[in-house]
XYZ file of C-alpha atoms in Angstrom:
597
model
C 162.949 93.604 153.874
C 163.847 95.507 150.657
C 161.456 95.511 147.595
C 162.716 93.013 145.561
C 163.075 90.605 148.843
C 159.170 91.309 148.583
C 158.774 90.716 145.193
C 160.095 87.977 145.088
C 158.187 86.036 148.044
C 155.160 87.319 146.752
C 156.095 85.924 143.574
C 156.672 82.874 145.218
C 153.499 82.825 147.101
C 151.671 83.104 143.423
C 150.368 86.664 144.430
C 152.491 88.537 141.607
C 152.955 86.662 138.230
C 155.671 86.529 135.882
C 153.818 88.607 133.354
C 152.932 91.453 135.284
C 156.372 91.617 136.712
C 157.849 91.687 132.919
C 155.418 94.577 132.189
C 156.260 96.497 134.729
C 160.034 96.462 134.265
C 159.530 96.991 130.541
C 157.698 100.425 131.863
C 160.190 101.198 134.039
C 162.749 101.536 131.233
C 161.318 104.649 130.065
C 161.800 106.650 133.675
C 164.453 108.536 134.477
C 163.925 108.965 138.035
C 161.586 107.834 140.635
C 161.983 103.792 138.837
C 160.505 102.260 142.575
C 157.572 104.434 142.021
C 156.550 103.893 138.068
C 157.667 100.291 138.894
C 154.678 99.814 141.550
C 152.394 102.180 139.902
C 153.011 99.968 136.549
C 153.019 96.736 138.618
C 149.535 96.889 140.300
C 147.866 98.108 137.711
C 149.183 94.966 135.902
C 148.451 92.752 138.822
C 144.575 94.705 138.930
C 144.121 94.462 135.091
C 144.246 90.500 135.463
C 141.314 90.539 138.317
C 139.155 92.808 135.773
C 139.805 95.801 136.881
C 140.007 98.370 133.985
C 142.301 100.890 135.670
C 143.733 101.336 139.424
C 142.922 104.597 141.727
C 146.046 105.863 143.190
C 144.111 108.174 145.184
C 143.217 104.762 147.207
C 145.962 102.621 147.229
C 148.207 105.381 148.392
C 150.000 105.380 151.869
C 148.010 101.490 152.202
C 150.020 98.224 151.814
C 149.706 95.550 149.120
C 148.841 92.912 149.643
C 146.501 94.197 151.924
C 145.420 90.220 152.897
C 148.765 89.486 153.651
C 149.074 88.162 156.767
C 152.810 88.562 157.586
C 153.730 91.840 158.402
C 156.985 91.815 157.032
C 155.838 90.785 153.655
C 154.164 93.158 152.269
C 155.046 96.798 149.715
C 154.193 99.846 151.303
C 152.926 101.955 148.939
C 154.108 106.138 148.481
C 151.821 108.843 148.849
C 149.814 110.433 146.213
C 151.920 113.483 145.502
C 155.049 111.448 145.152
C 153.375 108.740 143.135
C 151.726 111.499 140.313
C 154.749 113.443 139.975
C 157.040 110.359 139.087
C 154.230 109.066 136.928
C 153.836 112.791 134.893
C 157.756 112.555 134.966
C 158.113 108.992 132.825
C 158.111 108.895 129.239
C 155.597 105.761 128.962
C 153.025 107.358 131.066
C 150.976 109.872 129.293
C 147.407 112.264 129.169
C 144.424 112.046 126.892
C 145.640 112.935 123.077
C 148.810 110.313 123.717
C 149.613 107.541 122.650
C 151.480 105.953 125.418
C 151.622 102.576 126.984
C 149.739 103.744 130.073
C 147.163 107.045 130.500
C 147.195 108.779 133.609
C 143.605 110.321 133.560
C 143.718 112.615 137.116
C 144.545 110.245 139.894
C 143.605 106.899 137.652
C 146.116 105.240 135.950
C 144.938 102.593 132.864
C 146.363 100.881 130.169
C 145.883 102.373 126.975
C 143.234 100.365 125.586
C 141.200 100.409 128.441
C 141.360 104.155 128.579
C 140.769 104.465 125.167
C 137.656 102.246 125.128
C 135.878 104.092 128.419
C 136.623 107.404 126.725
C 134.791 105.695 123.439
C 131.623 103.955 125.132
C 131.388 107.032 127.069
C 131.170 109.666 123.696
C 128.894 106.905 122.358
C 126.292 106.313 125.187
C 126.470 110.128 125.523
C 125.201 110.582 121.544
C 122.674 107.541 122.077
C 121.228 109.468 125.023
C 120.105 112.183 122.953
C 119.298 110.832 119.738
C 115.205 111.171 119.277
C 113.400 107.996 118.702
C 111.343 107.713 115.805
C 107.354 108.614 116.120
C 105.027 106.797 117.874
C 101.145 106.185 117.608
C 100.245 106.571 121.491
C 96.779 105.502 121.191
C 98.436 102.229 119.425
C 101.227 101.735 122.491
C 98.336 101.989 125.329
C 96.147 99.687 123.743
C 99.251 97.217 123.280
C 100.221 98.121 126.740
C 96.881 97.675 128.422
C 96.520 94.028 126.104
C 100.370 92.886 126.999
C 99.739 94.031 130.743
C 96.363 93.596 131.937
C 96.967 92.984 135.556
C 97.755 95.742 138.406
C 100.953 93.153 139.332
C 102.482 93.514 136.332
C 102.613 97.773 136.405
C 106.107 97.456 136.686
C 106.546 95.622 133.474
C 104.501 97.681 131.737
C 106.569 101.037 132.782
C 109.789 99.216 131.441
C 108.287 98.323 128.152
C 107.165 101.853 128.001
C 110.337 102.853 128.343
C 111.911 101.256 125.846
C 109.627 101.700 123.529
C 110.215 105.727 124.042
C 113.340 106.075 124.240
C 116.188 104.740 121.607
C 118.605 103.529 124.550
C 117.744 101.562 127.717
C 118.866 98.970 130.308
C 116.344 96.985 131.964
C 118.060 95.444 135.166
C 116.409 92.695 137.476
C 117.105 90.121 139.447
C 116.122 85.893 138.270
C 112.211 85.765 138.403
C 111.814 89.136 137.288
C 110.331 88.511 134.284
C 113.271 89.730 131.958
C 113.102 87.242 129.154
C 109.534 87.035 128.866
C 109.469 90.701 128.434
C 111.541 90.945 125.816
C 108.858 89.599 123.706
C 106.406 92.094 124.927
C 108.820 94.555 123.902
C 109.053 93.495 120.088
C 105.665 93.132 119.958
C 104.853 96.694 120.828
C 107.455 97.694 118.421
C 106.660 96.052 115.222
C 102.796 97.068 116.109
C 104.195 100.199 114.991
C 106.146 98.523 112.342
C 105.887 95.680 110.988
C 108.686 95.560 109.214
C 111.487 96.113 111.785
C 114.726 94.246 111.000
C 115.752 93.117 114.732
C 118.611 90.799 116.623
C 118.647 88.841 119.765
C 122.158 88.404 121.090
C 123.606 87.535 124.353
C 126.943 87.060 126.065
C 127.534 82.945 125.382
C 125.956 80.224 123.796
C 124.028 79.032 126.799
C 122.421 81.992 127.141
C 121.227 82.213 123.590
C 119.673 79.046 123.608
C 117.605 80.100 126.685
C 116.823 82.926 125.239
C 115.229 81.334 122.067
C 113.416 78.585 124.708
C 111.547 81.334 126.086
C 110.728 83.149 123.259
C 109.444 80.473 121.638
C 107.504 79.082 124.809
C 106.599 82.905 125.239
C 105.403 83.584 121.440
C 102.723 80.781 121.513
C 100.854 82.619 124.320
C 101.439 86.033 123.413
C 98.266 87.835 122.630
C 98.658 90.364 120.032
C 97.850 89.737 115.505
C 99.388 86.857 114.185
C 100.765 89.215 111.989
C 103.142 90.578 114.684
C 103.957 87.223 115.892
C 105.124 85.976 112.084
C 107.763 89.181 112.423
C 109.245 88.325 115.675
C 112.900 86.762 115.042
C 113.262 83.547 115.596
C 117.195 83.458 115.667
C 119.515 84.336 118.752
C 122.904 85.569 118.438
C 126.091 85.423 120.962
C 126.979 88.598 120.754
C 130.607 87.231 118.698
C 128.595 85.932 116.321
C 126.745 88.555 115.782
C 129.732 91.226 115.317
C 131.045 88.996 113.124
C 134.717 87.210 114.671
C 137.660 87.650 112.783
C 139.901 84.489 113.150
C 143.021 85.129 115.859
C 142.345 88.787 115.736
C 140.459 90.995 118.471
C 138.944 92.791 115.775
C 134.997 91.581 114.543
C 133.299 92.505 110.845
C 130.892 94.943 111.771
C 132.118 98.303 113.575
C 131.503 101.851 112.783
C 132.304 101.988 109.453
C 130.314 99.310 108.482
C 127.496 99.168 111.257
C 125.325 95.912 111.684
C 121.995 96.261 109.567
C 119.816 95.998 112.515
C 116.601 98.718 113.387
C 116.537 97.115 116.576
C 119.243 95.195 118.601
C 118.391 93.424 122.125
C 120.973 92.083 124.632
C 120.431 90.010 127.179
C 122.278 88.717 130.449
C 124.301 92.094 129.660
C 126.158 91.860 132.829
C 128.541 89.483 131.232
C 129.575 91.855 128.903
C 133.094 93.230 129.146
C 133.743 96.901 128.218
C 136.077 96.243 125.349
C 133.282 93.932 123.740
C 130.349 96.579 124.972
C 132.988 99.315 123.482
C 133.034 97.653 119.973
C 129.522 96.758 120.331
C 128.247 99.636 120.596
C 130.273 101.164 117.558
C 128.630 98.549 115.391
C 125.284 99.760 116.537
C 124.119 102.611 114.386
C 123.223 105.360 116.741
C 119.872 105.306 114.607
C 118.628 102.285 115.957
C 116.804 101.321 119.354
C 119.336 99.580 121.399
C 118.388 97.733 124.632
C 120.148 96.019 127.154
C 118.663 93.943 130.078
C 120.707 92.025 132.810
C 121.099 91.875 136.444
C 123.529 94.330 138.150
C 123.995 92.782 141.117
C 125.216 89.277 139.753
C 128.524 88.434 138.735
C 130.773 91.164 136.049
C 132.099 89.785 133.009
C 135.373 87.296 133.166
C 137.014 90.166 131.405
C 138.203 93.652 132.520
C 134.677 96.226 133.498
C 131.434 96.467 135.236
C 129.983 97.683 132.369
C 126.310 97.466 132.887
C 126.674 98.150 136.958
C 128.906 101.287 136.134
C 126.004 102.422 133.678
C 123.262 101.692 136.293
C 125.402 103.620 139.259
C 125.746 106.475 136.579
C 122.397 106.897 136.543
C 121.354 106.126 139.884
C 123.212 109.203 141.108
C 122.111 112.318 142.698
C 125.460 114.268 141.476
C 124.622 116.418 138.118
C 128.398 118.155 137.590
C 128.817 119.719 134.478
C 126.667 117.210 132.221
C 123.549 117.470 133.748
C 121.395 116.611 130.706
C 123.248 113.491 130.288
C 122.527 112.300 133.462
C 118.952 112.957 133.031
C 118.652 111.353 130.368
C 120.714 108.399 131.371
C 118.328 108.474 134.319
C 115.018 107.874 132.208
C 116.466 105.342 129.855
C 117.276 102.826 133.185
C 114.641 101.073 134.746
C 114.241 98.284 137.572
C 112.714 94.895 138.209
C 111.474 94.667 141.700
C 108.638 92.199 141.715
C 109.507 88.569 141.332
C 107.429 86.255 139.697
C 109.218 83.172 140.742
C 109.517 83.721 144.260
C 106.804 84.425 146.574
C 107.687 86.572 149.673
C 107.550 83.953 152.048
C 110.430 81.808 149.559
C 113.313 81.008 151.268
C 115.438 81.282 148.073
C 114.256 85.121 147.340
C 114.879 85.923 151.047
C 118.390 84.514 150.805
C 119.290 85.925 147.858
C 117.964 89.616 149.008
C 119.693 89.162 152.261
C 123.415 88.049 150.203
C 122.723 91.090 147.670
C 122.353 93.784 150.669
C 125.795 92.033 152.248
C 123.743 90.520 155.617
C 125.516 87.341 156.029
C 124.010 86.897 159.484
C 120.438 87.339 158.584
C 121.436 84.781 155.518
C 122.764 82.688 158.122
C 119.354 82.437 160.080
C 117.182 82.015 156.836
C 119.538 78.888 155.578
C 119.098 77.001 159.318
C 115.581 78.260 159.848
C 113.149 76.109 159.296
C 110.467 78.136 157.952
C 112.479 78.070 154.860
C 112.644 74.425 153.334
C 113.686 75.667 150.409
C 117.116 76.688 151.473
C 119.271 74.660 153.941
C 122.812 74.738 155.518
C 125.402 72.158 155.687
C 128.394 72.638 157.908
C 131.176 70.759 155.367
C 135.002 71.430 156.454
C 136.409 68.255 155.809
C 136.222 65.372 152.923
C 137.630 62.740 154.501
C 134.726 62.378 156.738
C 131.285 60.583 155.618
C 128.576 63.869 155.838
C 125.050 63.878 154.655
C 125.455 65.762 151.771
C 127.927 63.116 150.330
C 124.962 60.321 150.804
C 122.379 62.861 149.189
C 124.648 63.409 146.251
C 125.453 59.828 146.034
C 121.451 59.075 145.808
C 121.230 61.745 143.160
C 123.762 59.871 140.878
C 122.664 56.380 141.602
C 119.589 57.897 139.597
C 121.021 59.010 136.869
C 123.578 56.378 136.367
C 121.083 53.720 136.738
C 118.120 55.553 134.526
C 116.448 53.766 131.455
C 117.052 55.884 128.894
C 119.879 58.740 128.141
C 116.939 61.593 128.159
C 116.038 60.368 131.744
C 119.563 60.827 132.760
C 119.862 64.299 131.001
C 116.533 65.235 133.237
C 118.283 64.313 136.125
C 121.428 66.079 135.405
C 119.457 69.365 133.982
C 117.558 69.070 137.703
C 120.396 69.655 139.531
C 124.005 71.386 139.497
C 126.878 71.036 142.094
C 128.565 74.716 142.063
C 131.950 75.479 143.071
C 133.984 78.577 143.537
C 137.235 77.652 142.041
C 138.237 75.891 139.169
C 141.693 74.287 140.574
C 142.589 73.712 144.472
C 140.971 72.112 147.354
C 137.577 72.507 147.519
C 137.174 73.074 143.572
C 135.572 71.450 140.489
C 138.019 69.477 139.814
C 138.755 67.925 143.177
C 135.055 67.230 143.366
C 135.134 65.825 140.091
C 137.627 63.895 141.073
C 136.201 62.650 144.681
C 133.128 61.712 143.236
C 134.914 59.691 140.298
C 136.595 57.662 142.931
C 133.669 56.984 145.188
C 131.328 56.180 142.242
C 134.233 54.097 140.786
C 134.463 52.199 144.312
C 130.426 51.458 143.914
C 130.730 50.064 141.067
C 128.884 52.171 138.621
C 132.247 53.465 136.298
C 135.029 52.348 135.399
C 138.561 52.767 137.284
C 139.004 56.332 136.280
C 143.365 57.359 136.480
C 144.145 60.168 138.013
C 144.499 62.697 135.191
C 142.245 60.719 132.731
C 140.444 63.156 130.527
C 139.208 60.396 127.873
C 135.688 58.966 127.865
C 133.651 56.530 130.182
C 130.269 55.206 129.771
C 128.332 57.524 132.245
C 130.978 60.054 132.118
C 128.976 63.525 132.674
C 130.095 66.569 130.184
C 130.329 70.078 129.721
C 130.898 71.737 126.604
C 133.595 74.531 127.170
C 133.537 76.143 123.152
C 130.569 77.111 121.144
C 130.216 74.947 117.900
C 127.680 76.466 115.861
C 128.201 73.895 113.281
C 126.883 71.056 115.775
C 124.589 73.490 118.034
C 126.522 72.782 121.221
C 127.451 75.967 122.935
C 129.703 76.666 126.050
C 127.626 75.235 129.218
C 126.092 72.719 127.449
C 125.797 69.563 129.879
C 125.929 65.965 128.136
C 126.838 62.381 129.412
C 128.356 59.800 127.535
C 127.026 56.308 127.010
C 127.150 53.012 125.293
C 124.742 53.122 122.827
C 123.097 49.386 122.079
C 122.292 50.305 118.519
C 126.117 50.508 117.574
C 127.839 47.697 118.889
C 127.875 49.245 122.506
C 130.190 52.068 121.313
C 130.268 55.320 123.183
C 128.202 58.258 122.257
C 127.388 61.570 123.529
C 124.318 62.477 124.469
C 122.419 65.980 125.170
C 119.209 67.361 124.993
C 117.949 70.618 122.520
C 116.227 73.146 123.779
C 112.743 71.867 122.841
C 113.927 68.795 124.566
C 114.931 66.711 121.110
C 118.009 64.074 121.999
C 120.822 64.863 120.125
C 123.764 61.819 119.202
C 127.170 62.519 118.793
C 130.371 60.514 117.999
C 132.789 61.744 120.927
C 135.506 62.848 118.434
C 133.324 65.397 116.616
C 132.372 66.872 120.688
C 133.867 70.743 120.493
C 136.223 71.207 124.116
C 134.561 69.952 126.899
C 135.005 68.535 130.348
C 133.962 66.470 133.394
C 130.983 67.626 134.948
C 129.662 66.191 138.029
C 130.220 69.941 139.137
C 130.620 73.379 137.390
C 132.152 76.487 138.343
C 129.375 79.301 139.579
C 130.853 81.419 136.881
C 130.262 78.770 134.248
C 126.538 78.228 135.346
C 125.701 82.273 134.577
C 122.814 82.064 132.352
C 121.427 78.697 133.464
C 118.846 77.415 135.886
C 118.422 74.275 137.803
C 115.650 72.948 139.909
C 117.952 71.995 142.602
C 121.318 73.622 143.522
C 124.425 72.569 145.908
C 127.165 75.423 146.439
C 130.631 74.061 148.239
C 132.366 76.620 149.325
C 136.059 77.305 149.944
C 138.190 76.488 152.745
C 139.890 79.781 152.702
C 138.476 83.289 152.035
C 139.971 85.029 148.701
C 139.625 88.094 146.796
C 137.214 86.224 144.054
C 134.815 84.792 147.021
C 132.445 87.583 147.154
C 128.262 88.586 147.710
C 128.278 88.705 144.034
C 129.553 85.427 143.398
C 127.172 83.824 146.457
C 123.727 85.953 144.716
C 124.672 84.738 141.131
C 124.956 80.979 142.765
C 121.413 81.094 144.738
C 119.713 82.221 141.667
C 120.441 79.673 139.525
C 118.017 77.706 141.948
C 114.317 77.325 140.880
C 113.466 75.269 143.984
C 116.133 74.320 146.066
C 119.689 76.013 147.497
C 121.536 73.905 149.920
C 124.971 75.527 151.073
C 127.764 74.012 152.221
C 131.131 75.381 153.881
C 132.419 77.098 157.287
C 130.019 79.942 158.509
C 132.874 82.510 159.010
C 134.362 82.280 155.428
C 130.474 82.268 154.014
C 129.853 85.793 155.850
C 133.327 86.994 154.939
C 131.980 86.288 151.040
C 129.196 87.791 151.897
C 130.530 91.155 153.764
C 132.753 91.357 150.571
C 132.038 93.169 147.858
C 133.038 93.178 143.984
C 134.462 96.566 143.780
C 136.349 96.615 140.655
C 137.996 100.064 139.811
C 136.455 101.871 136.529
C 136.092 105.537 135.856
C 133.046 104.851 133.539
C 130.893 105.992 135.822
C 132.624 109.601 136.874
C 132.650 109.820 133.115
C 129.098 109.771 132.488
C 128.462 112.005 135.384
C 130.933 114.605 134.017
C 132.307 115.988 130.907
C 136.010 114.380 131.039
């Protein structure tokens, strides 16, 4: 079968998309030779840039076959060798090396779009500057008596070397899994710092508005315990910051108000779930930052990258985990001493079920996660084999018990308990298996009982008991992305619907349904749309088929959502084929810390 036979069954199939296939022939307008070539260079790196990849490795692809899932063997591009595909690149007018400005960069055997090239080669210069910019004095004798006061205990030596760290040096990441004791250290952190001075001007910021609220729960919650002057505790900030609002967004425009010409004002900025950052907003991020100031980041490098292109804070990690000291040596050093890691966990025990599932799924074990979900030493964790919806399983009856609960609760902060308790998980938004088929399933059975309305297939409009999710921060009204609400009939207003959610100091908050920012049914939730939240009790329904986005990350950021229960539910060959898969997204962030490209 010729190529564009191919391309157009796998166009067809939904593996190519209109989009990339308009780039790419755009691209290939500007070769004079070789078109087949720059057109599947330019084509998969379009197809890659969509799955977050910031640039492809031709080194890799070449002499393989894409799709390499595809099951027919007669559908399927075979892909040129290296030598062939660099010279045809280096021979196209659109294609280009640093010091261009081209549509695409070809950066030794990477290929990237401009932008993407252009913002690794600027994090890169940046993180390299931080790296060896000298933090301002400190009183030692002042930092080991905070230390010893904020740490007393032998099992918390591993906290204490990570606030040490950032305390000494003006960059560092902090990465460890849930139960590691992130948040809670952040606190410890400031504390330290503003023992030195008092006076620091700092900011709290994270990736979404979920995780910013959580972030000021526990600081407050963390504040009222912490023992150091009350002095230091009337300094700590008591604002959080999504990381947009913080840079300041410009209205339809990529750009923000702060950048390096006019820097934010901060001494000291903190980040936190900073595995959800993306490199373009890390990139302008950490332009806004003035390399003065103490910047730390904390996350958890094994969970799930950002929805946008980059691994930013894994590629940093990886950078300076490595053993290889090329021609930047010092660098890498010094990236070295500014990273630390979170071993010990605080919420788990070793003897949890939920720790030793999660640590199996992180080190890609899928049969020893197997055993630890049937076993029953573990009742924390269980397995449910679920393949087929038209047949009545136990899980169905346990979920239906669940929302007989919350339906039939007293008041609307009982039924936000209930709901906050527990979160049904998903894989995929759309398709069998999904959020919104579950949505929908579970509107029709809970319709059938009785306890809502007739709900048409479709209907996105309100229904007393209808559970929410809010999908775009409102500042204005407090309600951030994640937010989960339900709506009711409220007695005190003629029996007219309201919306109901909880603050984070567990206030009820009333709204009139037309004021709500974008939201959504949400008897389930995407696992990507639960980052940043925790739930006593968690239910992940897996996918029929395996895919590309069905990976150990994905699995490890749904298990640690759980505080005390996981229950799984799917085929066991497509849940080890998640878990044997890995999220291998293709940057050159790394190599370029490691080297001086």
């Amino acid at each position: 079968m010729d190529i564009n036979s191919t391309i157009d069954y796998l166009q067809q199939q939904g593996i190519l998309m209109d989009l990339e296939l308009y780039f790419a022939r755009f691209i290939v307008s500007f070769a004079d030779e070789d078109k087949d070539l720059v057109f599947l260079a330019t084509l998969l790196l379009s197809h890659f840039s969509t799955q977050g990849h910031t640039c492809i490795d031709l080194a890799l692809l070449a002499n393989s076959k894409f799709p390499p899932m595809e099951t027919s063997p007669r559908y399927f591009l075979q892909l040129p060798t290296i030598d062939k595909w660099l010279n045809a690149l280096k021979n196209c007018r659109a294609v280009g090396v640093s010091g261009d400005y081209t549509p695409l960069i070809l950066d030794k055997h990477r290929l990237y779009l401009h932008r993407y090239w252009e913002y690794e080669q600027q994090l890169t210069a940046n993180l390299r500057m931080r790296l060896f910019q000298t933090a301002p004095p400190i009183n030692q004798q002042l930092l080991q008596q905070g230390l010893s006061r904020l740490f007393p205990t032998p099992d918390q030596a591993e906290q204490r070397n990570a606030a040490q760290i950032a305390i000494l040096r003006q960059f560092c990441i902090i990465s460890g899994g849930p139960g590691t004791g992130k948040t809670s250290l952040i606190i410890k952190i400031l504390a330290l710092l503003l023992e030195q001075n008092n006076h620091l001007n700092i900011a709290l910021a994270a990736p979404t508005g979920k995780a910013t609220a959580r972030l000021q729960e526990i600081l407050k919650s963390a504040k009222a315990v912490l023992n150091c002057a009350p002095t230091v505790k009337a300094a700590l900030p008591v604002e959080t910051y999504t990381l947009h609002r913080l840079l300041g967004s410009v209205s339809h425009s990529p750009y923000f108000r702060s950048h390096a010409a006019q820097p934010l004002p901060y001494e000291v900025v903190v980040v936190d779930e900073a595995s959800m950052v993306d490199l373009a907003l890390m990139t302008k991020l950490a332009q806004a930052i003035p390399l003065s100031s103490r910047w730390l980041l904390l996350g958890d490098k094994d969970q799930l990258a950002s929805v946008e292109a980059g691994t930013v804070l894994g590629d940093i990690c990886a950078a300076g985990q490595s053993e290889i000291l090329e021609a930047f040596p010092e660098a890498v050093t010094s990236l070295n001493k500014s990273i630390t890691f979170l071993y010990k966990n605080y919420r788990f025990n070793q003897e949890n079920g939920i720790g030793k599932l999660a640590e199996a799924v992180k080190q890609g074990q899928g049969e020893a996660a197997l055993r630890i979900l049937k076993s029953d030493h573990y009742p924390e964790v269980s397995w449910q084999t679920w393949t087929d919806f038209s047949v009545e399983v136990p899980i169905l009856k346990e979920l239906e018990t669940l929302f007989e609960n919350y339906f039939f609760a007293q008041l609307p902060a009982d039924s936000l308990q209930i709901l906050d308790r527990f979160c049904l998980l998903c894989a995929l938004r759309q398709g069998r298996y999904s959020v919104n088929m579950i949505n929908r399933l579970l509107e029709q059975k809970f319709s059938e009982k009785g306890w809502i309305p007739a709900v048409p297939r479709g209907y996105q409009g309100h229904y007393h008991g209808r559970p929410i999710m809010i999908t775009r921060n409102d500042y204005r009204l407090k309600l951030f992305n994640g937010d989960r609400g339900i709506i009711l009939r409220n007695p005190a207003h003629s029996q007219e619907l309201q919306a109901y959610f909880l603050s984070p100091d567990g206030q009820l908050r009333t709204y009139w349904p037309p004021r709500l920012p974008e939201h959504e049914t949400a008897y389930a939730m995407t696992i990507h749309n639960s980052q940043g939240a925790e739930f006593d009790n968690v239910l992940i329904l897996l996918p029929e088929q395996p895919m590309p986005l069905l990976t150990r990350e994905l699995i490890y950021t749904a298990i640690t959502r759980a505080r005390q229960t996981v229950t799984l539910c799917g085929s066991e060959p497509i849940f080890k084929a998640a878990v044997a898969q890995q999220l291998n997204r293709t940057s050159g962030l790394c190599e370029a810390l490691l080297t001086c490209r």
